Amino acid sequence: MNARPNEPERYYNYAYLDEQTKRMIRRSILKALAIPGYQVPFGSREMPVPYGWGTGGIQLTAAIIGPDDVYKCIDQGADDTTNAVSIRRFFAQVADVAVTEDTGEATIIQTRHRIPEQPLKAGQVLVFQVPQPEPLRGLEARETETRAMHAYEEYGLQYVSLYESVATYGRIASTVGYPTMVDERYLMSPSPIPKFDNPKMGDNEAILLFGAGREKRIYAVPPHTTVRSLDFEDYPFETQTWDENCALCGAQDSYLDEVVLDDTGARMFVCSDSHFCADRRAAGHVGPMADHQLAALETEPT
Amino acid sequence: MNAIPQAIEAAPLLRVDGLTKWYGHVAGCRDVSFELRRGEVLGVVGESGSGKTTLLNCISGRLPPSSGTVEFDTSRFGLTDIYGLNEPDRRRMQREEWGFVHQNPRDGLRMRVSGGANVAEPLMNLGNRHYGKMRSATVEWLQRVELDTRRIDDKPRNFSGGMQQRIQVARNLIHGPRLVFMDEPTGGLDVSVQARLLDLLRELVRDLGLAVIIVTHDMAVARLMADRLIVMKDGFVVETGLTDQVLDDPQHAYSQLLVSSVLQI
């Protein structure tokens, strides 16, 4: 990279946040990595987007990003959704980094709702935007009580929600934010990712960072940590499956979104991970509706 | 019962010694001492504001006393001061060995989850992870408290007050506690429902050999349930003794007033 004449100014308050804030967030990240799954409180700042649009993830990214990073941002698995595009532009502007849609090329991937299909590798950081970091909150409203439960490893209560689900639906029906045990110690809510992605968190080579801006919590799963999805002995954990393959690329093992095509009931299933799908099509994989107009939309001109 | 040696039989399950609780300069309860043995039902009676609930909260580990000790015969540490245990151990003991039936079922139940899940929760807290087994235990307990097992998945708010109280009783007995605290368990119920619930409680307590501390201002409840009575006034224990003895031949002026105030029909 060529040194620019304004190099010193460029690094002052680099990446939107001031240096002291980034320092504070980095300290919280280190603590979170040292205690996998533990929710570290941090002084969340006002960000130029509303709570719920990824303030936690943006602050994490701002604290760890450097000019040599390659940044990718996905929302619901797709690179081309409004939120993902604007957050990506934000960092291209304030951090002066290269951006990409290529999962393998990115060093920092900010995500909400999905873990990319392509396995992550050492050196990559996956940043999650988390709305509610406390998995027990739906059952226990008192923060003092949930903190005690985490401290003393009293996680029986979480099974009440699974019990309710089996009693009502005959199976564990929750599909997103499926509770997990990290390193057999801390109960963790894996942000609103589908349970399809839960197995990808265990023994991952990349660093997984979770940031909740409104709730002011950071937690993390360091590389090669066990992450177990909770279940009953007689109702084991299962991920979602589909009868269809991806209509565009024919993938059989990816997470599929259902797209309604018209008001007579026609629909198609496509990979939610847009980069994964585009890559497969470029490699010559063809699904049953490969020439559909959606296929053209997904290859965004860069 | 014959198998239990006399010495163990005689050892107290709970020993309260010199228990005092001050709220600022107002006394909640003062210098209360008693012992409770296995399978014994102790009634605490007295007027409103006499310190019954303060006493119950202190001995159930929910409100640290200003002075005095509460010792419980824990299965892991033997007879121990419960406020001397560290917090995780105390919480574990409360979870494993005690039950607490609140006056208002809304305080003792999780209103957002079904009745069945409420009853099964103590099992999950103890580490049970087999849905089928917990389900059948729940059904069995709903039968024991005479609830319609078809309504197992209804939310507590869809049950009547008396049924909610039964759910609460089942929830507090399913894990096989050794000591159950009851704070006016029939307080908010109409008289006929009260009578049925009392009958049920009495049967369960006898069958399970539970030790119970029951707080009530209702002499009839005390008469039906309790083996022994503690009469409280202004935070002090003014009289103790066997239930029939206290109620039939009250010695203290306040106990006499209390007994004579019961409405006759």
Coordinates of C-alpha atoms in Angstrom, one line a residue:
Chain A
M1 CA 0.0 0.0 0.0
N2 CA 1.3 3.4 -0.9
A3 CA 1.8 5.8 2.0
R4 CA -0.4 8.8 1.6
P5 CA 0.5 12.4 2.5
N6 CA -2.2 12.5 5.1
E7 CA -1.2 9.3 6.7
P8 CA -1.1 10.5 10.4
E9 CA -4.5 12.2 10.2
R10 CA -6.0 9.2 8.6
Y11 CA -5.3 7.0 11.6
Y12 CA -6.6 9.5 14.1
N13 CA -10.0 8.4 15.1
Y14 CA -9.8 5.8 12.4
A15 CA -13.0 3.7 11.8
Y16 CA -15.5 6.2 13.2
L17 CA -14.9 5.5 17.0
D18 CA -12.4 7.5 19.0
E19 CA -9.3 5.8 20.3
Q20 CA -10.4 5.5 23.9
T21 CA -13.7 3.8 22.9
K22 CA -11.9 1.3 20.6
R23 CA -9.5 0.6 23.4
M24 CA -12.4 -0.1 25.8
I25 CA -14.1 -2.4 23.3
R26 CA -10.8 -4.3 22.6
R27 CA -10.4 -4.9 26.3
S28 CA -13.9 -6.3 26.5
I29 CA -13.2 -8.5 23.5
L30 CA -10.0 -9.9 25.1
K31 CA -12.0 -10.7 28.2
A32 CA -14.8 -12.3 26.2
L33 CA -12.2 -14.5 24.4
A34 CA -10.6 -15.5 27.7
I35 CA -14.0 -16.6 29.1
P36 CA -15.8 -18.3 26.1
G37 CA -19.5 -17.5 26.1
Y38 CA -19.4 -15.1 29.0
Q39 CA -21.3 -11.8 28.4
V40 CA -18.9 -9.0 29.0
P41 CA -20.5 -5.6 29.7
F42 CA -19.1 -2.7 27.7
G43 CA -19.9 1.0 27.3
S44 CA -21.9 0.8 24.1
R45 CA -21.8 4.1 22.1
E46 CA -24.4 5.9 20.1
M47 CA -23.9 4.8 16.5
P48 CA -25.2 6.5 13.3
V49 CA -27.8 3.7 12.9
P50 CA -30.7 2.8 15.2
Y51 CA -30.4 0.1 17.8
G52 CA -31.4 -3.2 16.2
W53 CA -29.6 -2.3 12.9
G54 CA -26.3 -3.7 14.0
T55 CA -24.8 -1.2 16.4
G56 CA -23.1 -3.9 18.4
G57 CA -21.6 -5.5 15.4
I58 CA -20.5 -2.2 13.9
Q59 CA -18.7 -1.2 17.2
L60 CA -16.9 -4.6 17.3
T61 CA -15.8 -4.2 13.7
A62 CA -14.7 -0.6 14.3
A63 CA -12.6 -1.8 17.2
I64 CA -10.8 -4.6 15.4
I65 CA -10.6 -3.3 11.8
G66 CA -7.3 -2.1 10.2
P67 CA -6.5 -0.6 6.8
D68 CA -5.2 -4.0 5.6
D69 CA -8.4 -5.8 6.4
V70 CA -10.8 -7.0 3.7
Y71 CA -14.4 -6.5 4.9
K72 CA -17.5 -8.4 4.0
C73 CA -21.0 -7.7 5.4
I74 CA -24.0 -10.0 5.0
D75 CA -27.6 -9.8 6.2
Q76 CA -29.7 -12.9 6.0
G77 CA -26.8 -14.5 4.2
A78 CA -27.0 -12.0 1.3
D79 CA -24.4 -9.4 0.4
D80 CA -26.8 -7.3 -1.5
T81 CA -29.5 -6.4 1.1
T82 CA -29.9 -2.8 2.1
N83 CA -28.5 -3.1 5.5
A84 CA -25.5 -5.1 4.4
V85 CA -24.7 -2.7 1.6
S86 CA -24.9 0.4 3.8
I87 CA -22.8 -1.0 6.6
R88 CA -20.2 -2.2 4.0
R89 CA -20.2 1.3 2.5
F90 CA -19.9 2.8 5.9
F91 CA -16.6 0.9 6.6
A92 CA -15.3 1.5 3.1
Q93 CA -15.7 5.2 3.9
V94 CA -14.6 5.5 7.5
A95 CA -12.0 2.7 7.6
D96 CA -10.7 3.0 4.1
V97 CA -10.7 -0.8 3.7
A98 CA -11.2 -3.1 0.8
V99 CA -14.6 -4.7 0.7
T100 CA -15.5 -8.0 -0.9
E101 CA -18.3 -10.4 -1.3
D102 CA -16.0 -13.4 -1.3
T103 CA -16.2 -15.3 2.0
G104 CA -12.7 -16.8 1.5
E105 CA -11.0 -13.5 0.8
A106 CA -12.5 -11.5 3.7
T107 CA -10.7 -11.1 7.0
I108 CA -13.6 -9.6 8.8
I109 CA -17.1 -10.8 8.1
Q110 CA -20.0 -8.9 9.8
T111 CA -23.2 -10.9 9.8
R112 CA -26.7 -11.0 11.0
H113 CA -28.8 -14.2 10.8
R114 CA -26.2 -16.4 9.0
I115 CA -22.8 -18.1 9.2
P116 CA -21.5 -18.4 5.6
E117 CA -21.8 -21.8 4.0
Q118 CA -18.1 -21.8 3.1
P119 CA -16.1 -23.0 6.1
L120 CA -14.1 -20.2 7.7
K121 CA -10.4 -20.5 8.3
A122 CA -7.9 -19.3 10.8
G123 CA -7.3 -15.6 10.6
Q124 CA -10.9 -14.7 9.9
V125 CA -13.2 -13.0 12.3
L126 CA -16.9 -13.4 12.2
V127 CA -18.8 -10.5 13.9
F128 CA -22.4 -11.1 14.8
Q129 CA -25.0 -8.5 15.4
V130 CA -27.0 -9.6 18.4
P131 CA -30.3 -8.2 19.5
Q132 CA -30.7 -10.0 22.8
P133 CA -27.6 -11.6 24.3
E134 CA -29.4 -13.2 27.2
P135 CA -30.8 -16.7 26.3
L136 CA -32.7 -16.9 29.6
R137 CA -34.4 -13.5 29.3
G138 CA -37.6 -14.8 27.9
L139 CA -38.1 -17.0 31.0
E140 CA -36.5 -14.9 33.7
A141 CA -36.9 -11.1 33.5
R142 CA -34.6 -10.2 36.3
E143 CA -31.0 -9.4 35.3
T144 CA -29.7 -10.0 38.8
E145 CA -31.2 -13.5 38.7
T146 CA -29.9 -14.4 35.2
R147 CA -26.4 -13.2 36.2
A148 CA -26.6 -15.5 39.3
M149 CA -27.7 -18.4 37.1
H150 CA -24.7 -17.9 34.8
A151 CA -22.4 -17.5 37.7
Y152 CA -23.6 -20.7 39.4
E153 CA -24.2 -22.6 36.2
E154 CA -27.9 -23.1 36.9
Y155 CA -29.2 -23.8 33.5
G156 CA -32.2 -26.0 34.2
L157 CA -34.5 -23.1 33.3
Q158 CA -33.4 -23.1 29.7
Y159 CA -34.7 -26.6 29.3
V160 CA -38.2 -25.3 30.3
S161 CA -38.4 -23.5 26.9
L162 CA -37.4 -26.8 25.1
Y163 CA -40.0 -28.7 27.2
E164 CA -42.6 -26.2 26.2
S165 CA -41.7 -26.6 22.6
V166 CA -41.9 -30.4 22.7
A167 CA -45.1 -30.3 24.6
T168 CA -46.7 -27.9 22.0
Y169 CA -45.2 -29.1 18.7
G170 CA -44.0 -32.6 19.5
R171 CA -40.4 -31.6 18.7
I172 CA -38.0 -28.9 19.6
A173 CA -39.4 -26.3 17.2
S174 CA -37.3 -23.2 17.9
T175 CA -35.3 -22.5 14.7
V176 CA -33.4 -19.3 15.5
G177 CA -31.4 -18.2 18.5
Y178 CA -31.2 -21.9 19.5
P179 CA -29.4 -22.0 22.9
T180 CA -26.0 -23.5 23.1
M181 CA -23.4 -24.4 25.8
V182 CA -20.0 -23.0 25.1
D183 CA -17.0 -25.0 26.3
E184 CA -19.5 -26.8 28.6
R185 CA -19.6 -23.8 30.9
Y186 CA -21.6 -20.8 29.7
L187 CA -25.0 -20.9 28.1
M188 CA -25.0 -18.7 25.0
S189 CA -27.5 -17.3 22.6
P190 CA -26.0 -17.5 19.2
S191 CA -27.7 -14.3 18.0
P192 CA -30.6 -14.9 15.7
I193 CA -28.8 -17.4 13.4
P194 CA -30.9 -20.4 12.3
K195 CA -30.1 -23.6 14.2
F196 CA -28.9 -24.9 10.8
D197 CA -25.7 -22.9 11.5
N198 CA -25.3 -24.0 15.2
P199 CA -23.0 -27.0 14.3
K200 CA -20.7 -24.6 12.4
M201 CA -19.8 -22.8 15.6
G202 CA -18.3 -25.8 17.3
D203 CA -14.6 -26.2 16.7
N204 CA -14.5 -23.4 14.2
E205 CA -11.1 -22.1 13.1
A206 CA -12.2 -18.5 13.0
I207 CA -12.9 -16.2 15.9
L208 CA -16.6 -15.6 16.5
L209 CA -17.4 -12.3 18.2
F210 CA -20.9 -11.3 19.3
G211 CA -21.9 -7.7 20.0
A212 CA -25.2 -6.4 21.4
G213 CA -25.3 -2.6 21.2
R214 CA -28.5 -1.9 22.9
E215 CA -27.9 -4.5 25.7
K216 CA -24.2 -3.4 26.0
R217 CA -22.7 -6.9 26.0
I218 CA -19.9 -8.6 24.1
Y219 CA -19.2 -12.3 24.0
A220 CA -17.1 -14.6 22.0
V221 CA -16.3 -18.1 20.9
P222 CA -12.5 -18.5 20.4
P223 CA -11.2 -20.9 17.7
H224 CA -11.6 -24.6 18.4
T225 CA -14.1 -24.3 21.2
T226 CA -16.8 -26.8 21.8
V227 CA -20.3 -25.4 21.2
R228 CA -23.1 -27.8 22.0
S229 CA -26.8 -27.2 21.2
L230 CA -29.1 -28.1 24.1
D231 CA -31.5 -30.9 23.7
F232 CA -33.3 -33.7 25.5
E233 CA -32.0 -37.3 25.6
D234 CA -35.1 -38.5 23.8
Y235 CA -35.4 -35.4 21.5
P236 CA -31.9 -34.9 20.1
F237 CA -30.8 -31.7 18.4
E238 CA -31.6 -31.5 14.7
T239 CA -31.0 -28.9 12.0
Q240 CA -33.6 -27.9 9.4
T241 CA -33.8 -29.9 6.2
W242 CA -35.5 -29.2 2.9
D243 CA -37.0 -31.5 0.3
E244 CA -35.9 -29.2 -2.4
N245 CA -32.5 -28.2 -3.7
C246 CA -31.5 -24.7 -4.5
A247 CA -33.4 -23.7 -7.7
L248 CA -30.5 -21.7 -9.0
C249 CA -27.4 -23.7 -8.2
G250 CA -28.8 -27.1 -7.2
A251 CA -27.1 -27.2 -3.8
Q252 CA -28.4 -29.9 -1.5
D253 CA -26.7 -28.9 1.7
S254 CA -27.1 -25.2 2.1
Y255 CA -29.7 -23.1 4.0
L256 CA -32.5 -22.3 1.7
D257 CA -34.9 -19.3 1.6
E258 CA -38.3 -19.7 0.2
V259 CA -39.2 -17.1 -2.4
V260 CA -42.8 -16.6 -3.4
L261 CA -43.0 -15.9 -7.1
D262 CA -46.6 -15.0 -7.8
D263 CA -50.0 -15.0 -6.2
T264 CA -50.9 -18.4 -7.5
G265 CA -48.6 -20.3 -5.2
A266 CA -45.5 -20.7 -7.3
R267 CA -42.4 -20.6 -5.3
M268 CA -38.7 -21.4 -5.4
F269 CA -36.1 -22.2 -2.9
V270 CA -32.7 -20.5 -3.2
C271 CA -29.5 -20.5 -1.2
S272 CA -29.7 -17.8 1.5
D273 CA -25.9 -17.4 1.2
S274 CA -25.7 -15.3 -2.1
H275 CA -22.0 -15.6 -2.5
F276 CA -22.0 -19.4 -2.0
C277 CA -24.8 -19.7 -4.6
A278 CA -23.1 -17.4 -7.2
D279 CA -19.8 -19.3 -6.7
R280 CA -21.5 -22.6 -7.4
R281 CA -23.2 -21.3 -10.5
A282 CA -19.9 -19.9 -11.8
A283 CA -18.4 -23.3 -11.3
G284 CA -21.1 -24.8 -13.6
H285 CA -23.6 -26.1 -11.1
V286 CA -27.2 -25.8 -12.4
G287 CA -30.4 -25.9 -10.5
P288 CA -33.9 -26.6 -11.9
M289 CA -34.7 -22.9 -12.4
A290 CA -31.2 -21.7 -13.2
D291 CA -32.3 -19.3 -15.9
H292 CA -34.7 -17.5 -13.7
Q293 CA -34.5 -13.7 -13.6
L294 CA -33.4 -13.9 -9.9
A295 CA -30.2 -15.4 -11.0
A296 CA -29.3 -12.3 -12.9
L297 CA -30.1 -10.1 -9.9
E298 CA -27.8 -12.0 -7.6
T299 CA -24.7 -11.4 -9.7
E300 CA -24.4 -7.7 -8.7
P301 CA -22.0 -5.7 -10.9
T302 CA -19.1 -4.6 -8.7
Chain B
M1 CA -39.8 -45.8 60.3
N2 CA -38.6 -48.7 62.5
A3 CA -35.4 -48.9 60.5
I4 CA -34.3 -45.4 61.5
P5 CA -32.3 -45.5 64.7
Q6 CA -33.7 -43.4 67.5
A7 CA -30.8 -41.0 67.6
I8 CA -31.2 -40.0 63.9
E9 CA -34.9 -39.8 64.4
A10 CA -34.4 -37.4 67.3
A11 CA -32.0 -35.1 65.4
P12 CA -33.7 -31.9 64.3
L13 CA -34.2 -31.2 60.6
L14 CA -34.3 -27.5 61.2
R15 CA -33.1 -25.6 64.2
V16 CA -33.8 -21.9 64.6
D17 CA -32.0 -20.1 67.4
G18 CA -32.5 -16.5 68.6
L19 CA -33.7 -15.3 65.2
T20 CA -34.2 -11.6 65.1
K21 CA -35.0 -9.4 62.1
W22 CA -35.0 -5.6 62.3
Y23 CA -36.4 -3.4 59.6
G24 CA -34.6 -0.2 60.7
H25 CA -35.9 0.3 64.2
V26 CA -39.0 -1.7 63.6
A27 CA -38.8 -5.4 64.6
G28 CA -40.0 -8.0 62.1
C29 CA -39.5 -10.9 64.5
R30 CA -37.6 -11.1 67.8
D31 CA -35.7 -13.9 69.4
V32 CA -37.5 -16.8 67.8
S33 CA -36.1 -20.2 68.6
F34 CA -37.6 -23.6 67.8
E35 CA -36.7 -27.0 66.3
L36 CA -38.4 -29.0 63.6
R37 CA -38.1 -32.7 63.1
R38 CA -38.7 -34.9 60.1
G39 CA -42.3 -35.3 59.1
E40 CA -43.5 -32.6 61.5
V41 CA -45.9 -29.9 60.5
L42 CA -45.4 -26.6 62.3
G43 CA -48.0 -23.9 62.1
V44 CA -47.2 -20.3 62.7
V45 CA -50.3 -18.2 63.6
G46 CA -50.8 -14.6 64.5
E47 CA -52.4 -11.5 63.4
S48 CA -51.4 -9.4 60.4
G49 CA -48.1 -7.7 61.0
S50 CA -47.1 -10.1 63.8
G51 CA -44.0 -11.2 61.9
K52 CA -45.1 -14.5 60.5
T53 CA -44.0 -13.9 57.0
T54 CA -40.8 -12.2 58.1
L55 CA -40.0 -15.4 60.1
L56 CA -40.8 -17.6 57.2
N57 CA -38.7 -15.6 54.8
C58 CA -35.8 -15.6 57.3
I59 CA -35.8 -19.4 57.8
S60 CA -36.3 -20.1 54.1
G61 CA -33.1 -18.4 53.2
R62 CA -34.8 -15.5 51.4
L63 CA -34.1 -12.8 54.0
P64 CA -30.9 -12.7 56.0
P65 CA -31.8 -12.2 59.7
S66 CA -30.3 -9.4 61.8
S67 CA -29.1 -11.9 64.4
G68 CA -29.6 -15.5 65.3
T69 CA -29.0 -18.7 63.3
V70 CA -31.0 -21.0 61.0
E71 CA -29.5 -24.5 60.8
F72 CA -30.8 -27.1 58.4
D73 CA -29.8 -30.8 58.1
T74 CA -28.5 -30.6 54.5
S75 CA -27.9 -33.8 52.7
R76 CA -24.4 -32.6 51.6
F77 CA -23.1 -30.8 54.7
G78 CA -25.2 -32.2 57.6
L79 CA -26.6 -29.7 60.1
T80 CA -25.4 -26.3 58.8
D81 CA -26.1 -22.7 59.3
I82 CA -27.8 -21.9 55.9
Y83 CA -26.5 -18.3 56.0
G84 CA -23.0 -19.7 56.5
L85 CA -23.1 -21.6 53.2
N86 CA -21.9 -19.8 50.1
E87 CA -24.6 -18.6 47.7
P88 CA -24.4 -21.4 45.1
D89 CA -24.5 -24.1 47.8
R90 CA -27.5 -22.3 49.5
R91 CA -29.3 -22.0 46.2
R92 CA -28.7 -25.6 45.4
M93 CA -30.0 -26.7 48.8
Q94 CA -33.1 -24.6 48.3
R95 CA -33.6 -26.1 44.9
E96 CA -33.0 -29.7 45.9
E97 CA -34.3 -30.0 49.4
W98 CA -36.9 -27.3 49.9
G99 CA -40.2 -26.2 48.4
F100 CA -41.9 -22.9 48.8
V101 CA -45.7 -22.5 48.3
H102 CA -46.6 -18.9 47.9
Q103 CA -49.9 -17.4 48.9
N104 CA -50.4 -16.0 45.5
P105 CA -49.8 -18.7 42.8
R106 CA -48.5 -15.9 40.5
D107 CA -45.5 -15.5 42.7
G108 CA -44.7 -19.2 42.6
L109 CA -45.5 -20.1 39.0
R110 CA -44.0 -19.0 35.7
M111 CA -47.1 -17.5 34.1
R112 CA -45.7 -17.6 30.6
V113 CA -45.1 -21.3 30.4
S114 CA -47.6 -24.1 30.6
G115 CA -48.8 -25.8 33.8
G116 CA -46.9 -29.0 32.8
A117 CA -43.7 -27.1 32.3
N118 CA -44.1 -25.4 35.6
V119 CA -44.5 -28.7 37.4
A120 CA -41.5 -30.3 35.5
E121 CA -39.2 -27.3 36.0
P122 CA -37.7 -28.5 39.4
L123 CA -36.8 -31.8 37.7
M124 CA -34.9 -29.9 34.9
N125 CA -33.2 -27.8 37.6
L126 CA -32.0 -31.0 39.2
G127 CA -30.4 -32.1 35.9
N128 CA -33.1 -34.3 34.4
R129 CA -32.8 -34.2 30.6
H130 CA -35.2 -36.9 29.5
Y131 CA -38.4 -35.4 28.2
G132 CA -40.5 -38.6 28.3
K133 CA -39.7 -39.3 31.9
M134 CA -40.4 -35.8 33.0
R135 CA -43.6 -35.8 31.1
S136 CA -44.9 -38.9 32.8
A137 CA -43.8 -37.7 36.2
T138 CA -45.7 -34.5 35.6
V139 CA -48.8 -36.4 34.6
E140 CA -48.5 -38.5 37.7
W141 CA -48.3 -35.4 39.9
L142 CA -51.2 -33.7 38.2
Q143 CA -53.2 -36.7 39.1
R144 CA -52.0 -36.6 42.6
V145 CA -53.2 -33.0 43.0
E146 CA -56.4 -34.0 41.3
L147 CA -56.1 -31.9 38.2
D148 CA -57.3 -32.9 34.8
T149 CA -54.2 -34.3 33.0
R150 CA -55.7 -33.3 29.6
R151 CA -55.0 -29.7 30.6
I152 CA -51.3 -30.3 31.2
D153 CA -50.3 -27.8 28.4
D154 CA -52.7 -25.0 29.4
K155 CA -51.1 -21.8 30.7
P156 CA -51.6 -21.1 34.4
R157 CA -53.8 -18.1 33.7
N158 CA -56.3 -20.4 32.1
F159 CA -56.7 -22.3 35.4
S160 CA -58.8 -21.1 38.4
G161 CA -57.2 -19.8 41.5
G162 CA -57.6 -23.2 43.3
M163 CA -56.2 -25.1 40.3
Q164 CA -53.2 -22.7 40.1
Q165 CA -52.6 -23.4 43.7
R166 CA -52.6 -27.1 43.0
I167 CA -50.1 -26.7 40.2
Q168 CA -47.9 -24.8 42.6
V169 CA -48.2 -27.6 45.2
A170 CA -47.3 -30.2 42.5
R171 CA -44.3 -28.0 41.4
N172 CA -43.0 -27.8 44.9
L173 CA -43.4 -31.5 45.7
I174 CA -42.3 -33.3 42.5
H175 CA -38.6 -33.2 43.3
G176 CA -39.1 -34.9 46.6
P177 CA -38.1 -32.1 49.0
R178 CA -37.7 -32.7 52.7
L179 CA -39.0 -29.4 53.9
V180 CA -41.8 -27.3 52.4
F181 CA -42.6 -23.8 53.4
M182 CA -46.2 -22.6 52.9
D183 CA -47.2 -19.0 53.2
E184 CA -51.0 -18.9 53.6
P185 CA -51.5 -21.6 50.9
T186 CA -55.2 -21.3 51.0
G187 CA -55.3 -17.5 51.6
G188 CA -57.0 -16.4 48.4
L189 CA -59.4 -19.2 47.9
D190 CA -63.1 -19.6 48.6
V191 CA -64.0 -21.8 51.5
S192 CA -65.1 -24.9 49.7
V193 CA -62.0 -24.9 47.5
Q194 CA -59.9 -24.2 50.6
A195 CA -61.3 -27.3 52.3
R196 CA -60.5 -29.5 49.4
L197 CA -57.0 -28.2 49.0
L198 CA -56.3 -28.6 52.7
D199 CA -57.5 -32.1 52.6
L200 CA -55.2 -32.8 49.7
L201 CA -52.2 -31.1 51.3
R202 CA -52.8 -33.0 54.5
E203 CA -52.9 -36.3 52.6
L204 CA -49.7 -35.5 50.6
V205 CA -47.8 -34.3 53.6
R206 CA -48.7 -37.5 55.5
D207 CA -47.9 -39.8 52.6
L208 CA -44.6 -38.2 51.8
G209 CA -43.5 -37.8 55.4
L210 CA -42.7 -34.1 54.7
A211 CA -41.7 -31.5 57.2
V212 CA -43.8 -28.4 56.7
I213 CA -43.8 -24.9 58.1
I214 CA -47.1 -23.4 57.4
V215 CA -47.9 -19.7 58.0
T216 CA -51.5 -18.9 58.4
H217 CA -53.9 -16.5 60.1
D218 CA -56.7 -19.0 59.8
M219 CA -57.2 -21.1 62.9
A220 CA -59.1 -23.8 61.0
V221 CA -56.1 -24.3 58.7
A222 CA -53.8 -24.5 61.7
R223 CA -56.1 -27.1 63.4
L224 CA -56.3 -29.3 60.3
M225 CA -52.7 -29.2 59.2
A226 CA -50.4 -28.5 62.0
D227 CA -49.0 -30.9 64.7
R228 CA -47.5 -28.0 66.6
L229 CA -48.2 -24.3 66.8
I230 CA -46.3 -21.1 67.3
V231 CA -48.4 -18.1 68.2
M232 CA -46.8 -14.8 67.3
K233 CA -47.6 -11.2 68.4
D234 CA -45.6 -8.1 67.7
G235 CA -42.6 -10.1 66.5
F236 CA -42.4 -12.3 69.6
V237 CA -43.5 -15.9 70.1
V238 CA -46.0 -15.7 72.8
E239 CA -47.0 -19.4 73.0
T240 CA -46.0 -22.7 71.6
G241 CA -47.3 -26.2 72.0
L242 CA -49.2 -29.0 70.4
T243 CA -52.0 -27.7 68.1
D244 CA -54.9 -29.1 70.1
Q245 CA -53.3 -28.0 73.3
V246 CA -52.9 -24.4 72.2
L247 CA -56.3 -24.1 70.5
D248 CA -58.3 -25.9 73.2
D249 CA -56.5 -24.4 76.2
P250 CA -54.7 -21.2 75.3
Q251 CA -52.6 -19.8 78.0
H252 CA -51.5 -16.4 76.8
A253 CA -54.0 -13.6 76.7
Y254 CA -53.4 -13.0 73.0
S255 CA -53.9 -16.7 72.1
Q256 CA -57.1 -16.7 74.0
L257 CA -58.3 -13.7 72.1
L258 CA -57.2 -15.3 68.8
V259 CA -59.1 -18.5 69.5
S260 CA -62.2 -16.7 70.8
S261 CA -62.2 -14.5 67.7
V262 CA -62.9 -17.4 65.3
L263 CA -66.3 -17.0 63.8
Q264 CA -68.8 -19.7 64.6
I265 CA -71.7 -20.6 62.4

